[in-house]
Coordinates of C-alpha atoms in Angstrom, one line a residue:
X25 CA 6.2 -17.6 2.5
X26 CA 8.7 -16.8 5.4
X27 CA 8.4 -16.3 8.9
X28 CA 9.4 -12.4 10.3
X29 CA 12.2 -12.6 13.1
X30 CA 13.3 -9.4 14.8
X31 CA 16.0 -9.5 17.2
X32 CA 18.0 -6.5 19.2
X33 CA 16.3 -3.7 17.3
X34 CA 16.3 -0.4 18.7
X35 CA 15.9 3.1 18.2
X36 CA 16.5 6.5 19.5
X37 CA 15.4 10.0 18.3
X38 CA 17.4 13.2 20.2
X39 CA 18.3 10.8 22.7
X40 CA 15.0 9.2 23.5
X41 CA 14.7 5.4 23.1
X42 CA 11.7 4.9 21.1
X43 CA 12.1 1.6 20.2
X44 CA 14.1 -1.2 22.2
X45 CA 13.7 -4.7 21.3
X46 CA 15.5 -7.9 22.2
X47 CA 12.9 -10.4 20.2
X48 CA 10.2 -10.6 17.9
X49 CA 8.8 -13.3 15.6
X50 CA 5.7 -13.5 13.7
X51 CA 4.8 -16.7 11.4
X52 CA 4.0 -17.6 8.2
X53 CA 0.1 -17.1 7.8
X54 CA 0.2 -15.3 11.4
X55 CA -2.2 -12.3 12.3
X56 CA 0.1 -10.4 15.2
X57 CA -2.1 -7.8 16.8
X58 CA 0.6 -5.0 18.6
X59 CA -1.4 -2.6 21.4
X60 CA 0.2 -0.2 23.6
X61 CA -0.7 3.4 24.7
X62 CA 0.6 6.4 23.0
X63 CA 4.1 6.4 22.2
X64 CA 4.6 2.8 22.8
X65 CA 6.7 2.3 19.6
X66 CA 4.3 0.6 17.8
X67 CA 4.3 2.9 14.4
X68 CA 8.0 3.3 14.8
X69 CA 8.3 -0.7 14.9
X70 CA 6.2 -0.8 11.1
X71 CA 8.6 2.2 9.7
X72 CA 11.4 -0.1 10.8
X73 CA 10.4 -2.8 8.6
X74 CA 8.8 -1.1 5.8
X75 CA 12.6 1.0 5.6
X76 CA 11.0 4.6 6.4
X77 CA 13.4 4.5 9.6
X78 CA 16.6 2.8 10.1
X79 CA 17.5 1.7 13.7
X80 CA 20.4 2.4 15.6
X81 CA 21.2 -1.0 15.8
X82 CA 19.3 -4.7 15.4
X83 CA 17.9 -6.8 12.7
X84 CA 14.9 -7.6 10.7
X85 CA 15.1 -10.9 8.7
X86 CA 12.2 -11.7 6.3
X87 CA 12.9 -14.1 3.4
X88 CA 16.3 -14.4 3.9
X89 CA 17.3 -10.5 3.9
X90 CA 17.7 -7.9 6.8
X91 CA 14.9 -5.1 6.0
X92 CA 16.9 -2.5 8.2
X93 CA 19.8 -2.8 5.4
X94 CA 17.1 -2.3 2.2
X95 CA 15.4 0.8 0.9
X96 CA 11.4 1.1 1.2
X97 CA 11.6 0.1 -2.6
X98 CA 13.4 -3.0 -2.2
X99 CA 11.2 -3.7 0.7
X100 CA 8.4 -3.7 -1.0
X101 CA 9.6 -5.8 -3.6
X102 CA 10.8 -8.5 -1.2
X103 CA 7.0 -9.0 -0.3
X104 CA 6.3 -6.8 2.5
X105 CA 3.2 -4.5 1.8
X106 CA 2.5 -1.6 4.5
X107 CA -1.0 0.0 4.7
X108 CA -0.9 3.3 6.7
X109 CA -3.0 4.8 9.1
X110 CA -4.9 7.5 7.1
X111 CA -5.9 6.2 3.4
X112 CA -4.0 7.5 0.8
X113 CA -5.8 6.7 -2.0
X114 CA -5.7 9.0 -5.8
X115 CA -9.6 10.9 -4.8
X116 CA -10.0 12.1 -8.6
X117 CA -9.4 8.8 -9.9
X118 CA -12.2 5.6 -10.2
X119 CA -11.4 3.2 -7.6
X120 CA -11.0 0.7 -10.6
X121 CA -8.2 3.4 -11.5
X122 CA -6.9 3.1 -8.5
X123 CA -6.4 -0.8 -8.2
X124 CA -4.9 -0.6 -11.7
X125 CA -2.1 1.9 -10.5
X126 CA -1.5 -0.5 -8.0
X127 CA -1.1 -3.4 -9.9
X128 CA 2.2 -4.8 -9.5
X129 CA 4.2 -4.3 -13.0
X130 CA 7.2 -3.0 -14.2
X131 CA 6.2 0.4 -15.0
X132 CA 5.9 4.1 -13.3
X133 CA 2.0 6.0 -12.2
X134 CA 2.5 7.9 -15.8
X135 CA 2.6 5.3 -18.0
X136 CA 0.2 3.4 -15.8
X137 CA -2.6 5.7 -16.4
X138 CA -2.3 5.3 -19.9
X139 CA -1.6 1.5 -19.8
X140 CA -4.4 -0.9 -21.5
X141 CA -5.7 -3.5 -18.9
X142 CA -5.7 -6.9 -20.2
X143 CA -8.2 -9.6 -19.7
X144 CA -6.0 -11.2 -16.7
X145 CA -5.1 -7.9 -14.9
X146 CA -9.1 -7.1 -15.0
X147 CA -9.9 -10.3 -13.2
X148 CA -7.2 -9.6 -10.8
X149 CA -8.7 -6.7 -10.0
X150 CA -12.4 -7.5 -9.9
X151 CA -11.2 -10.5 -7.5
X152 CA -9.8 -8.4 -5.2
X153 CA -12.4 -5.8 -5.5
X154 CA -15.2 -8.5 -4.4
X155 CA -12.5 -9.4 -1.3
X156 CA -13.2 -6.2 0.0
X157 CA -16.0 -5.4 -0.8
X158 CA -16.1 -2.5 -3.5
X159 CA -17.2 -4.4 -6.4
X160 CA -20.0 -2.8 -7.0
X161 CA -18.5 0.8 -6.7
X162 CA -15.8 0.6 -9.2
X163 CA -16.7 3.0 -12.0
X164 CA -16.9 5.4 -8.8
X165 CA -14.3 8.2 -8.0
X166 CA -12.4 7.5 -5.0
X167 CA -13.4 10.8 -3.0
X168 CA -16.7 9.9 -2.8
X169 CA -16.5 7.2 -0.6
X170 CA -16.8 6.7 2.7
X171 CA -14.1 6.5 5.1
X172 CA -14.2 2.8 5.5
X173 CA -14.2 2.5 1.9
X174 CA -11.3 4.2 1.6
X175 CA -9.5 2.5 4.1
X176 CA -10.9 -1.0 2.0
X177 CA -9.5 0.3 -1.2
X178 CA -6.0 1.0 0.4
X179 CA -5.9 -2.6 1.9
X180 CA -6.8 -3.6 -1.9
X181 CA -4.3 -1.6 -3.6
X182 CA -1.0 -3.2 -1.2
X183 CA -2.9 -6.7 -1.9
X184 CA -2.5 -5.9 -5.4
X185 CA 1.2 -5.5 -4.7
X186 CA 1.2 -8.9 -3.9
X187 CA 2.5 -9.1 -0.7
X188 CA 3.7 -12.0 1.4
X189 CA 3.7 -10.0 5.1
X190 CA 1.2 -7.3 5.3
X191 CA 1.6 -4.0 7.6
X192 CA -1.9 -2.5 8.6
X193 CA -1.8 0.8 11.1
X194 CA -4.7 1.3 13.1
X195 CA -7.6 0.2 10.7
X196 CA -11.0 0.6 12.4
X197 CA -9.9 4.3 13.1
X198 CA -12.7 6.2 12.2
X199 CA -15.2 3.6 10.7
X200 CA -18.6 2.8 12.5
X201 CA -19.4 -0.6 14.2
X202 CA -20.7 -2.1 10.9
X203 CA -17.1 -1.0 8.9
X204 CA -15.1 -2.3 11.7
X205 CA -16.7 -5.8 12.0
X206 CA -16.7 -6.0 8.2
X207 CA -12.5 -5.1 8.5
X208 CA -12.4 -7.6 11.3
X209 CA -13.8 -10.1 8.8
X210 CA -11.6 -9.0 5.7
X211 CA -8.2 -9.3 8.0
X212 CA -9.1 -13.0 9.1
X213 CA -9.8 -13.8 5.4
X214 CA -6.3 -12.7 4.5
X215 CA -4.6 -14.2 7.1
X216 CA -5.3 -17.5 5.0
X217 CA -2.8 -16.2 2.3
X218 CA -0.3 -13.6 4.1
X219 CA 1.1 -12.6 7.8
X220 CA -0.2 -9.5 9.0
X221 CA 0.9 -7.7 11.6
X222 CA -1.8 -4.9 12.9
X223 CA -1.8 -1.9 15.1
X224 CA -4.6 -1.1 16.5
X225 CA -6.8 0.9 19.6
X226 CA -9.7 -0.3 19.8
X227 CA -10.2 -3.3 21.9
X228 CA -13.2 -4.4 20.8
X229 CA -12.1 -5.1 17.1
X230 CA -8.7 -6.6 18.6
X231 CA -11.5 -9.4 20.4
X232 CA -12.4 -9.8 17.1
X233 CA -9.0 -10.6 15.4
X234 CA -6.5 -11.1 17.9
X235 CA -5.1 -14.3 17.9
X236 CA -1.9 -13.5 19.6
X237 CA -1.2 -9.9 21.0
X238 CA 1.8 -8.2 21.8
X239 CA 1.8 -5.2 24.1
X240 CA 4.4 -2.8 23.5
X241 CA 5.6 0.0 26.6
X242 CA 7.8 2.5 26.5
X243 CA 9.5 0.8 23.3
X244 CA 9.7 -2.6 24.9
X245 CA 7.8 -5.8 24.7
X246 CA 5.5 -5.9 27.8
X247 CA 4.2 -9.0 27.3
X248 CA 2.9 -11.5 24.7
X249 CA -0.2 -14.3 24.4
X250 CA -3.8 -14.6 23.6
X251 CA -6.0 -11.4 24.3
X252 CA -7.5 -13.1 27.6
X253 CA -3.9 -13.1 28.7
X254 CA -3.7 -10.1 28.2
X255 CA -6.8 -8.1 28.7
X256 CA -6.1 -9.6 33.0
X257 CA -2.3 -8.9 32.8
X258 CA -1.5 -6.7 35.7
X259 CA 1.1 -4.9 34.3
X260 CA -1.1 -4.5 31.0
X261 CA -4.1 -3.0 32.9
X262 CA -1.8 -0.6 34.5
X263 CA 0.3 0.4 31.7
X264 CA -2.7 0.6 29.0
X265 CA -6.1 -1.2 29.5
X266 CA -6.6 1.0 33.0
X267 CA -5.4 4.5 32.1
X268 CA -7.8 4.1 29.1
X269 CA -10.4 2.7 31.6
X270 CA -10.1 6.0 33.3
X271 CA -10.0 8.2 30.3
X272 CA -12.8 6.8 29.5
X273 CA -14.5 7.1 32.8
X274 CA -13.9 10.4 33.6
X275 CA -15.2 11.7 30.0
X276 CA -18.1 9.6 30.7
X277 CA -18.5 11.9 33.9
X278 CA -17.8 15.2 32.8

């Protein structure tokens, strides 16, 4: 498994530098937790590396090869697995159906539904299943789960890819307390077995899986370290933490 090592990246759109990066480096077996407010650069950073945007100018090396020079395909197949924001899962399907599709074979969605499981491929998929929890729901189509179950079944289906470093956007949007601390969980687990790097909101679950943060602002690092670093960073509380103190506050009022 290789380290991730980013170095002059940036990127402009009509003009606008969204993303401007001099270094970045995330382990092997590393789970990198990137905050910032609102245009920060943070989704524009993952479709950097997953080859959904190509910068103006920088590099990403991961196992030996320089993302920003590969398509999303080849990306994928170099061992770097994205999970987007909002689930994007087949709703008509079983979620058993689903996992199958994303099993990672030589062969195209068509032929997939119509491919025979074998004994192996079935273990692979009840193993990962249990990982996440929807074991016990696989007969079940895919649009009647909840939202957290959703977002679980994505995170199964790039695991499935078999992924060395794993993109996850924003998580815990949208899933109650219980969901989020069981996603919490489910990230540290894999951590064991790939790199992660997450985006995410809410500071609560970053508590709970943060083991180093990196603030982005205004497409530049901020700062880096561990979350009580940051959470008392002056320059964090201004640029972030604060103004969502006071968004917060003043709903809170009115």
């Amino acid at each position: 498994m290789d380290s991730l090592y980013v170095e002059r990246l940036s990127v402009s759109f009509d003009g606008f530098k969204a993303l401007d990066i001099d270094s970045f480096e995330v382990q092997r077996n590393e789970l990198r937790v990137v905050i910032g407010p609102n245009g920060a650069g943070k989704t524009t950073l993952l479709d950097v590396l997953c080859g959904k945007t190509k910068p103006d100018e920088g590099h990403a090396i991961f196992a030996d090869a320089d993302l920003t020079k590969m398509s999303e395909d080849e990306i994928v197949e170099l061992g770097v697995g994205r999970k987007f924001q909002a689930p994007s899962v087949f709703e008509s399907l079983s979620v058993f159906d689903n996992l199958m599709l994303a099993i990672k074979v030589n062969r195209g969605v068509f032929s997939s539904l119509f491919h025979r499981v074998d004994h192996a491929e079935k273990c692979r998929i009840g193993a990962v299943a249990e990982q996440v929890g929807l074991q016990d729901v696989l007969s079940q189509e895919a649009g009647a789960l909840s939202h957290g179950q959703k977002q679980w079944l994505e995170i199964a289906m790039v695991i499935l890819q078999e992924p060395q470093l794993l993109l996850v956007d924003e998580p815990a949007a949208g899933m109650s307390d219980e969901e989020t601390h069981r996603t919490g969980e489910l990230l540290l687990t894999l951590a064991a077995d790939h790199s992660l790097i997450v985006i995410e909101h809410d500071m609560e679950f970053v508590r709970q899986i943060a083991r180093k943060v990196t603030v982005l602002h205004e497409g530049r690092i901020l700062m880096e370290g561990a979350m009580d670093e940051v959470q008392n960073d002056p320059r964090v509380i201004e640029c972030y933490l604060g103004s969502a103190m006071d968004r917060s506050e003043s709903h809170a009022a009115g």
